[in-house]
Coordinates of C-alpha atoms in Angstrom, one line a residue:
M345 CA 27.0 44.3 -9.5
Y346 CA 26.7 42.2 -12.7
T347 CA 28.4 39.2 -11.0
Y348 CA 26.0 39.5 -8.1
G349 CA 23.0 39.4 -10.3
V350 CA 24.3 36.4 -12.2
C351 CA 25.0 34.6 -8.9
K352 CA 21.5 35.4 -7.6
Q353 CA 19.9 34.2 -10.9
M354 CA 21.8 31.0 -10.7
S355 CA 21.0 30.4 -7.1
G356 CA 17.3 31.0 -8.0
E357 CA 17.6 28.5 -10.8
Q358 CA 18.9 25.7 -8.5
P359 CA 15.6 24.9 -6.8
K360 CA 13.8 24.7 -10.2
I361 CA 16.5 22.4 -11.5
K362 CA 16.2 20.1 -8.4
K363 CA 12.4 20.1 -8.7
R364 CA 12.7 19.0 -12.4
L365 CA 15.1 16.3 -11.3
R366 CA 12.5 15.1 -8.8
M367 CA 9.6 15.3 -11.2
R368 CA 11.1 13.3 -14.0
P369 CA 11.7 10.2 -12.0
M370 CA 8.2 10.1 -10.6
L371 CA 6.8 10.6 -14.1
I372 CA 8.8 7.5 -15.2
V373 CA 7.2 5.5 -12.3
L374 CA 3.7 6.9 -13.1
L375 CA 4.0 6.0 -16.8
G376 CA 5.5 2.6 -15.9
F377 CA 2.5 1.7 -13.7
L378 CA 0.1 3.0 -16.2
T379 CA 1.8 0.9 -19.1
V380 CA 1.7 -2.2 -17.0
M381 CA -2.0 -1.6 -16.0
I382 CA -3.2 -1.1 -19.6
F383 CA -1.1 -4.0 -20.9
G384 CA -2.5 -6.3 -18.1
A385 CA -6.0 -5.3 -19.0
L386 CA -5.5 -6.1 -22.6
M387 CA -4.2 -9.6 -21.5
L388 CA -7.1 -10.2 -19.3
M389 CA -9.6 -9.5 -22.0
L390 CA -8.4 -12.4 -24.0
P391 CA -10.7 -15.4 -24.1
A392 CA -7.9 -17.7 -22.9
C393 CA -7.7 -15.8 -19.6
N394 CA -11.4 -16.1 -18.9
A395 CA -13.1 -19.3 -17.6
D396 CA -16.1 -18.9 -20.0
G397 CA -13.7 -18.7 -23.0
E398 CA -15.3 -15.3 -23.9
W399 CA -13.8 -11.8 -24.3
L400 CA -13.9 -9.8 -21.1
N401 CA -15.2 -6.4 -21.3
F402 CA -12.6 -3.6 -21.0
N403 CA -14.2 -2.0 -17.9
D404 CA -13.9 -5.2 -15.8
A405 CA -10.5 -6.0 -17.2
I406 CA -9.0 -2.5 -16.5
F407 CA -10.4 -2.5 -13.0
T408 CA -8.9 -5.9 -12.2
S409 CA -5.6 -5.0 -13.6
A410 CA -5.6 -1.7 -11.8
S411 CA -6.4 -3.3 -8.6
A412 CA -3.7 -6.0 -9.1
V413 CA -0.9 -3.4 -10.1
C414 CA -2.0 -1.1 -7.2
V415 CA -2.1 -4.2 -4.8
T416 CA -5.4 -3.4 -3.6
G417 CA -7.7 -6.5 -3.9
L418 CA -11.0 -4.8 -4.8
V419 CA -12.6 -7.0 -7.4
V420 CA -15.7 -7.0 -9.8
R421 CA -15.0 -10.4 -10.9
S422 CA -14.2 -13.5 -8.8
T423 CA -10.5 -14.4 -9.4
T424 CA -11.4 -18.1 -8.8
V425 CA -14.5 -18.5 -10.8
D426 CA -14.3 -16.0 -13.7
F427 CA -10.7 -16.3 -14.6
S428 CA -8.9 -19.3 -16.1
A429 CA -5.5 -20.6 -14.9
L430 CA -3.8 -18.3 -17.4
G431 CA -5.9 -15.3 -16.1
Q432 CA -4.9 -16.1 -12.6
V433 CA -1.2 -16.3 -13.5
I434 CA -1.4 -12.9 -15.2
I435 CA -3.1 -11.4 -12.1
L436 CA -0.4 -12.9 -9.9
I437 CA 2.4 -11.4 -12.2
L438 CA 0.6 -8.0 -12.0
I439 CA 0.5 -8.3 -8.2
Q440 CA 4.2 -9.1 -8.0
I441 CA 5.1 -6.2 -10.2
G442 CA 2.8 -3.8 -8.2
G443 CA 4.3 -5.0 -4.8
L444 CA 7.9 -4.7 -5.9
G445 CA 7.4 -1.7 -8.2
V446 CA 8.0 -1.2 -11.9
M447 CA 11.5 0.2 -11.5
T448 CA 12.8 -2.3 -9.0
L449 CA 11.7 -5.2 -11.4
A450 CA 13.4 -3.3 -14.4
T451 CA 16.6 -2.9 -12.3
L452 CA 16.6 -6.7 -11.6
V453 CA 16.2 -7.3 -15.3
F454 CA 19.2 -4.9 -16.1
M455 CA 21.2 -6.7 -13.5
I456 CA 20.5 -10.1 -15.0
I457 CA 21.3 -9.0 -18.6
R458 CA 24.3 -7.1 -17.1
K459 CA 23.1 -3.8 -18.6
R460 CA 24.7 -0.7 -17.1
I461 CA 22.4 1.1 -14.5
T462 CA 22.7 4.8 -15.2
L463 CA 22.5 7.7 -12.7
K464 CA 19.1 8.6 -13.9
D465 CA 18.0 5.1 -13.3
R466 CA 19.5 5.4 -9.7
V467 CA 17.7 8.5 -9.1
T468 CA 14.4 7.1 -10.3
L469 CA 14.9 4.1 -8.0
Q470 CA 15.6 6.3 -5.1
E471 CA 12.3 8.1 -5.5
A472 CA 10.4 5.0 -6.2
L473 CA 11.7 3.3 -3.0
G474 CA 11.5 6.4 -0.9
Q475 CA 15.1 6.5 0.1
D476 CA 16.8 9.6 1.3
R477 CA 20.2 8.9 -0.5
I478 CA 21.2 7.3 -3.7
K479 CA 24.3 5.4 -2.4
G480 CA 23.7 1.6 -2.2
I481 CA 20.4 1.8 -4.0
V482 CA 21.3 -1.0 -6.5
K483 CA 22.4 -3.2 -3.6
L484 CA 19.1 -2.6 -1.9
V485 CA 17.3 -3.8 -4.9
R486 CA 19.3 -7.0 -5.0
N487 CA 18.5 -7.4 -1.2
I488 CA 14.7 -6.7 -1.9
A489 CA 14.6 -9.4 -4.6
I490 CA 16.2 -11.9 -2.3
M491 CA 14.0 -11.0 0.7
T492 CA 10.9 -11.2 -1.4
G493 CA 11.8 -14.6 -3.0
A494 CA 12.7 -16.0 0.5
I495 CA 9.6 -14.9 2.3
E496 CA 7.3 -15.9 -0.4
L497 CA 8.9 -19.4 -0.8
T498 CA 8.7 -19.8 3.0
G499 CA 5.0 -18.8 3.0
T500 CA 4.2 -21.2 0.1
L501 CA 5.8 -24.2 1.9
L502 CA 4.1 -23.4 5.2
L503 CA 0.6 -22.9 3.6
L504 CA 0.9 -26.2 1.5
P505 CA -0.2 -28.6 4.3
F506 CA -3.4 -26.5 5.1
F507 CA -4.5 -25.9 1.6
C508 CA -3.7 -29.3 0.2
T509 CA -5.3 -30.9 3.1
K510 CA -8.6 -29.1 2.4
N511 CA -8.5 -28.7 -1.4
G512 CA -6.2 -31.5 -2.8
S513 CA -3.6 -30.8 -5.4
I514 CA -5.1 -27.4 -6.3
G515 CA -3.8 -26.4 -2.9
I516 CA -0.3 -26.1 -4.2
W517 CA -1.4 -23.3 -6.6
Q518 CA -3.6 -21.7 -3.9
A519 CA -0.6 -21.6 -1.6
I520 CA 1.7 -20.0 -4.0
F521 CA -1.0 -17.5 -5.0
T522 CA -1.9 -16.7 -1.4
S523 CA 1.8 -16.4 -0.3
V524 CA 2.6 -13.8 -3.1
S525 CA -0.6 -12.0 -2.6
A526 CA -0.2 -11.6 1.2
F527 CA 3.4 -10.5 1.2
C528 CA 2.5 -7.9 -1.5
N529 CA -0.5 -6.9 0.6
A530 CA -2.7 -7.3 -2.4
G531 CA -5.7 -9.3 -0.9
F532 CA -6.5 -11.3 -4.2
D533 CA -7.2 -14.9 -3.6
I534 CA -8.3 -18.0 -5.4
L535 CA -10.0 -19.7 -2.6
G536 CA -13.6 -19.1 -3.7
S537 CA -16.1 -21.4 -5.3
K538 CA -19.1 -21.0 -7.4
A539 CA -21.2 -21.1 -4.4
A540 CA -19.1 -18.5 -2.6
P541 CA -17.1 -16.6 -5.3
Y542 CA -15.7 -14.1 -2.9
A543 CA -15.0 -16.4 0.1
S544 CA -11.5 -15.3 0.8
L545 CA -10.2 -16.9 4.0
T546 CA -13.6 -17.4 5.5
D547 CA -13.3 -21.2 5.2
F548 CA -10.2 -21.0 7.4
K549 CA -11.5 -18.7 10.1
G550 CA -11.0 -21.4 12.7
N551 CA -7.5 -22.4 11.4
A552 CA -5.0 -20.7 13.4
G553 CA -2.0 -22.0 11.4
A554 CA -3.2 -20.6 8.1
L555 CA -4.5 -17.3 9.4
L556 CA -1.4 -16.5 11.4
I557 CA 1.0 -17.5 8.5
V558 CA -1.0 -15.1 6.2
A559 CA -0.9 -12.4 8.9
A560 CA 2.7 -12.8 9.3
H561 CA 3.3 -12.3 5.6
I562 CA 0.9 -9.2 5.6
T563 CA 2.9 -7.7 8.5
L564 CA 6.3 -8.3 6.7
G565 CA 5.1 -6.7 3.5
G566 CA 3.5 -3.8 5.3
L567 CA 6.6 -3.1 7.4
G568 CA 8.8 -2.3 4.3
F569 CA 11.8 -3.5 2.7
T570 CA 14.2 -1.0 4.4
V571 CA 12.9 -1.9 7.8
I572 CA 13.3 -5.7 7.2
H573 CA 16.8 -5.1 5.8
D574 CA 17.7 -3.0 9.0
I575 CA 16.3 -5.6 11.3
F576 CA 18.5 -8.3 9.8
S577 CA 21.6 -6.1 9.5
C578 CA 21.3 -5.1 13.1
R579 CA 20.7 -8.8 14.2
F580 CA 17.4 -8.0 15.8
R581 CA 19.1 -5.6 18.4
F582 CA 16.5 -2.8 18.9
K583 CA 19.0 -0.3 20.2
R584 CA 21.0 -0.5 17.0
F585 CA 18.0 0.1 14.6
K586 CA 17.7 3.3 12.7
L587 CA 15.2 5.8 14.1
H588 CA 12.8 5.1 11.1
T589 CA 12.8 1.4 12.0
K590 CA 12.1 2.2 15.6
I591 CA 9.2 4.3 14.7
V592 CA 7.7 1.8 12.3
L593 CA 7.9 -1.1 14.8
V594 CA 6.6 0.8 17.8
V595 CA 3.6 2.4 15.9
S596 CA 2.8 -1.0 14.0
L597 CA 2.8 -2.8 17.4
A598 CA 0.6 -0.2 19.0
L599 CA -1.9 -0.3 16.1
F600 CA -1.9 -4.1 16.1
L601 CA -2.7 -4.4 19.9
F602 CA -5.3 -1.5 19.6
G603 CA -7.0 -3.2 16.7
T604 CA -7.0 -6.7 18.4
F605 CA -8.4 -5.8 21.6
F606 CA -11.0 -3.4 20.1
F607 CA -12.2 -6.0 17.5
L608 CA -12.4 -8.6 20.4
G609 CA -14.6 -6.4 22.4
S610 CA -16.8 -4.8 19.6
E611 CA -17.3 -8.1 17.7
F612 CA -17.5 -10.5 20.6
R613 CA -21.3 -10.8 20.3
S614 CA -21.7 -9.4 16.8
A615 CA -23.0 -11.5 13.7
A616 CA -19.2 -11.4 12.3
T617 CA -18.1 -13.9 15.1
A618 CA -21.5 -15.7 15.7
G619 CA -20.8 -19.4 16.6
M620 CA -17.1 -19.0 17.3
S621 CA -15.4 -20.1 20.5
G622 CA -13.5 -17.7 22.6
G623 CA -10.2 -18.7 21.1
E624 CA -11.5 -18.4 17.5
K625 CA -12.8 -14.9 18.4
L626 CA -9.4 -13.8 19.5
L627 CA -7.8 -15.3 16.5
N628 CA -10.1 -13.5 14.1
S629 CA -9.7 -10.3 16.1
I630 CA -5.9 -10.6 15.5
F631 CA -6.2 -11.2 11.8
Q632 CA -8.8 -8.4 11.4
S633 CA -6.3 -6.1 13.0
V634 CA -3.6 -7.1 10.7
T635 CA -5.5 -7.3 7.4
A636 CA -7.4 -3.9 7.9
R637 CA -4.1 -2.0 7.8
T638 CA -3.0 -3.1 4.4
A639 CA -4.0 -6.5 3.0
G640 CA -7.7 -7.1 2.1
F641 CA -8.0 -10.8 3.0
N642 CA -11.0 -11.4 5.3
A643 CA -11.8 -14.3 7.5
I644 CA -15.0 -12.8 8.6
E645 CA -17.7 -10.9 6.5
Q646 CA -17.0 -7.2 6.6
S647 CA -20.7 -6.6 6.1
D648 CA -21.4 -8.3 9.4
L649 CA -19.1 -6.1 11.5
S650 CA -20.6 -3.8 14.1
T651 CA -20.8 -0.1 13.4
Q652 CA -17.9 0.3 15.8
G653 CA -16.0 -2.5 14.0
R654 CA -16.4 -0.7 10.6
T655 CA -15.2 2.5 12.1
V656 CA -12.0 1.2 13.6
T657 CA -11.4 -0.8 10.3
C658 CA -11.6 2.5 8.4
I659 CA -9.2 4.2 10.8
L660 CA -6.7 1.3 10.6
M661 CA -7.0 1.4 6.7
F662 CA -6.5 5.1 6.6
I663 CA -3.2 4.9 8.5
G664 CA -2.1 1.9 6.6
A665 CA 1.4 0.4 6.3
S666 CA 4.9 1.9 6.4
P667 CA 6.8 3.7 3.9
G668 CA 8.9 1.6 1.3
G669 CA 6.5 -1.4 1.8
T670 CA 3.8 -2.9 -0.3
G671 CA 0.9 -1.4 1.6
G672 CA -1.0 2.0 1.2
G673 CA -2.6 4.6 3.6
I674 CA -0.9 7.7 4.9
K675 CA 1.7 5.5 6.5
T676 CA 2.6 4.7 10.1
T677 CA 5.4 7.3 10.2
T678 CA 3.1 10.1 8.9
F679 CA 0.7 9.1 11.8
A680 CA 3.4 9.4 14.3
V681 CA 4.7 12.7 13.1
L682 CA 1.1 14.1 13.2
L683 CA 0.4 12.8 16.6
L684 CA 3.7 14.2 18.0
M685 CA 3.1 17.5 16.2
G686 CA -0.4 17.6 17.8
L687 CA 1.1 16.9 21.3
S688 CA 3.7 19.6 20.7
G689 CA 1.2 22.2 19.6
L690 CA -1.0 21.5 22.8
R691 CA 2.0 22.0 25.0
G692 CA 2.8 25.2 23.2
R693 CA 6.2 24.0 21.9
N694 CA 7.8 25.2 18.7
D695 CA 9.7 21.9 18.0
I696 CA 8.6 18.3 17.4
L697 CA 10.9 15.8 19.2
I698 CA 11.2 12.0 18.8
G699 CA 13.4 10.8 21.6
M700 CA 16.4 13.1 21.5
R701 CA 15.9 14.0 17.9
G702 CA 13.9 16.8 16.3
V703 CA 11.5 16.5 13.3
K704 CA 12.4 18.9 10.4
P705 CA 9.6 21.5 9.7
K706 CA 9.6 20.2 6.1
T707 CA 8.8 16.7 7.3
A708 CA 5.9 18.1 9.4
F709 CA 4.6 20.1 6.5
R710 CA 4.6 17.0 4.3
A711 CA 2.7 14.9 6.9
V712 CA 0.1 17.5 7.1
A713 CA -0.1 17.6 3.3
V714 CA -0.5 13.9 3.1
L715 CA -3.3 14.0 5.6
L716 CA -5.2 16.8 3.9
F717 CA -4.8 15.4 0.5
A718 CA -5.8 11.9 1.5
G719 CA -8.9 13.3 3.3
I720 CA -10.0 15.4 0.4
L721 CA -9.5 12.6 -2.1
I722 CA -11.5 10.0 -0.1
L723 CA -14.3 12.5 0.6
T724 CA -14.4 13.7 -3.0
G725 CA -14.5 10.1 -4.3
T726 CA -17.3 9.1 -1.8
V727 CA -19.4 12.2 -2.9
I728 CA -19.0 11.5 -6.6
I729 CA -19.8 7.8 -6.3
N730 CA -22.8 8.6 -4.1
Y731 CA -24.0 11.0 -6.8
T732 CA -23.6 8.5 -9.6
D733 CA -24.8 5.4 -7.6
G734 CA -27.3 6.6 -5.1
N735 CA -28.6 3.1 -4.1
F736 CA -25.9 2.6 -1.4
S737 CA -25.4 4.1 2.0
T738 CA -22.7 6.8 2.4
T739 CA -21.0 4.8 5.0
S740 CA -20.7 1.8 2.8
V741 CA -19.4 3.8 -0.2
L742 CA -16.9 5.5 2.2
F743 CA -15.7 2.1 3.4
D744 CA -14.9 1.0 -0.1
V745 CA -13.3 4.2 -1.2
M746 CA -11.2 4.3 1.9
S747 CA -10.2 0.7 1.0
A748 CA -9.2 1.8 -2.5
F749 CA -7.0 4.7 -1.3
S750 CA -5.3 2.5 1.4
T751 CA -4.9 -0.2 -1.3
V752 CA -6.5 -2.5 1.3
G753 CA -9.1 -4.4 -0.7
L754 CA -11.7 -4.9 2.0
S755 CA -15.3 -4.4 1.0
V756 CA -18.7 -4.6 2.5
G757 CA -20.1 -5.8 -0.9
V758 CA -20.6 -2.5 -2.7
C759 CA -17.7 -2.6 -5.2
P760 CA -18.9 -5.4 -7.6
L761 CA -22.4 -3.7 -7.7
L762 CA -21.2 -0.2 -8.7
S763 CA -21.5 1.4 -12.2
P764 CA -18.5 1.6 -14.6
A765 CA -18.3 5.3 -13.9
A766 CA -17.9 4.6 -10.1
H767 CA -15.3 1.8 -11.0
Y768 CA -13.1 4.3 -12.8
I769 CA -13.4 6.8 -9.8
L770 CA -12.1 3.9 -7.7
I771 CA -9.3 3.1 -10.1
I772 CA -7.9 6.8 -9.9
V773 CA -8.3 6.6 -6.1
M774 CA -6.4 3.3 -6.1
F775 CA -3.7 4.6 -8.5
I776 CA -3.1 7.7 -6.3
G777 CA -3.0 5.7 -3.2
R778 CA -0.4 3.3 -4.6
L779 CA 1.9 6.0 -5.9
G780 CA 1.4 8.1 -2.7
P781 CA 0.2 11.7 -2.4
L782 CA 3.8 13.0 -2.1
S783 CA 4.8 11.4 -5.4
I784 CA 1.8 13.0 -7.1
G785 CA 2.5 16.3 -5.5
M786 CA 6.1 16.2 -6.9
M787 CA 4.7 16.1 -10.4
I788 CA 2.5 19.2 -10.0
P789 CA 4.3 22.2 -11.5
G790 CA 4.5 25.3 -9.4
S791 CA 6.8 28.2 -8.5
D792 CA 9.5 27.5 -6.0
N793 CA 9.9 30.6 -3.5
A794 CA 12.2 28.8 -1.3
G795 CA 14.6 31.7 -1.3
I796 CA 12.0 34.3 -0.3
K797 CA 11.0 34.9 3.1
Y798 CA 7.8 36.9 4.0
P799 CA 6.8 38.6 7.2
P800 CA 5.0 36.4 9.7
A801 CA 1.2 36.6 10.2
N802 CA -0.5 36.3 13.6
I803 CA -3.6 33.9 13.1
M804 CA -5.8 32.8 16.0
I805 CA -5.9 29.0 16.3
G806 CA -8.4 26.9 18.4

C-alpha cells in the first residue's frame, strides 16, 4: 500500500518535472531576446549611430531595436535617413541575431571557441528551433549557419548589378543589407531618401530581377531551416520529403497562388498599380503575395491598396510563415491543421487525417490555442491603441497590429505617427509574435492534470 502510494506520487510528479524542463529553456530564450533588444537600444541611442550626431530618445531606440530583433520591420525612424552607417550596421546585426535566434548564434560561438555544449544547451536549442527531438541538434545548427551564409551571399551578389547600376557604389552596402533583411524576413531597408524616407522597393516596382530575387529570399527564409535542409537532403524528391516538409510546401504554394491572382484582380485598376503595364501588375501581385506573408518589403504603397487588397493582406499576414523559419504568424502548418480539423468536424469524423497519417489530439488542441491566443492578442492590441490614439481608423490600426504580431512590417503609414504608449503595445505584440504563442504558453505556470480523466460533457455545437 505504501509502495503504491509512493509510485503514484512519483508518477504525478513526472509531468511537473517535464513542464519545468520545458519552461526553463524558453525562459532562457526570452531573456536572451530581451537582453539583445535592450543592449541594441542603448547602442542605437549613441550620437555616433545617428545621422544628426545627436542622442536618440529611448522610445524610438527601443522600438527600432525590438523591431529588428523580432525581424518585423515596422519603423518610427527611417533607417536610411535617420541612422548613420554605424547605426545601420547595428540594426543589421540585430536583424541577423533575430533571424537566426539568440541560442543558435550562442551555439555557433561555442563551436568556434570549442566550448562544450551541455545537455541543457541542447534542450534549449531544441525548444528554440521547434524540433521534436534532441538528437542531431548541434549538427542542425551548423547546417543552419552554412545555409544562411550561402543564401545571403548569393542574394548579395545577385542584387549588386541592380543596386549599383541605380545608386552607384553605395549599392554594395544596399545589396548586403537587403539580402540579409530579406532572408531574415525583417523588412528593414536602406533604399529611402530624404524625399522618400520610407520608399522600400517602390523605385524597383518595374524591375523584375530585383523583386524576384528579394521574393525568393523571403520565401526561403519563411519556409524554415528544417524544410530547406530536408529538401536538399532528399535531393528535391518530393516523395521522400518528411510530412512536415510536404505540408509546408503545399500550403505555401497554395497561399502564394491565391494571393497572386487575388491581388492581380483586386488591384488591377486600383491606385496601387496605376500607370503600370499588365506585366508589371502581375510582377507586383507576385511580390505582394510573397511579402505579405512574412517580410514587410513593399513595392507598392500599402495605403493605396483597395479594401479587398488590405483584407487579403491581413489574412496572409495572420497565417504567416512556417515553423522553424524567420517569419511570424500562426504558421502554415497550424493553418493546415485547423482547416483539416474543420473539414473533419463538418463530416462528423472523430479523427483528423493528413494523407494516411492521423493528427494527434494534442496537436489539434495546440493549433486551436494558437488561433485563439493570436486573435485575442491582435484584437486587444487594436482596442488599446484605438483608445490611446483615437485619430486613426480601426482598420488602419488593425492592419499595423496584425503586421506587428506576424512580424511582417507592412504599414499603411500609421506606425510612425502613434504615441509612445501605442509603440510599447506594438513592441509587446511583436515580441510575443516572434517567440510564438506556444512558447509563451509554456512559461505560464499551472497545474498539470494529465493523469486525471473526467466524465465527458455533451455540449451542443453549431
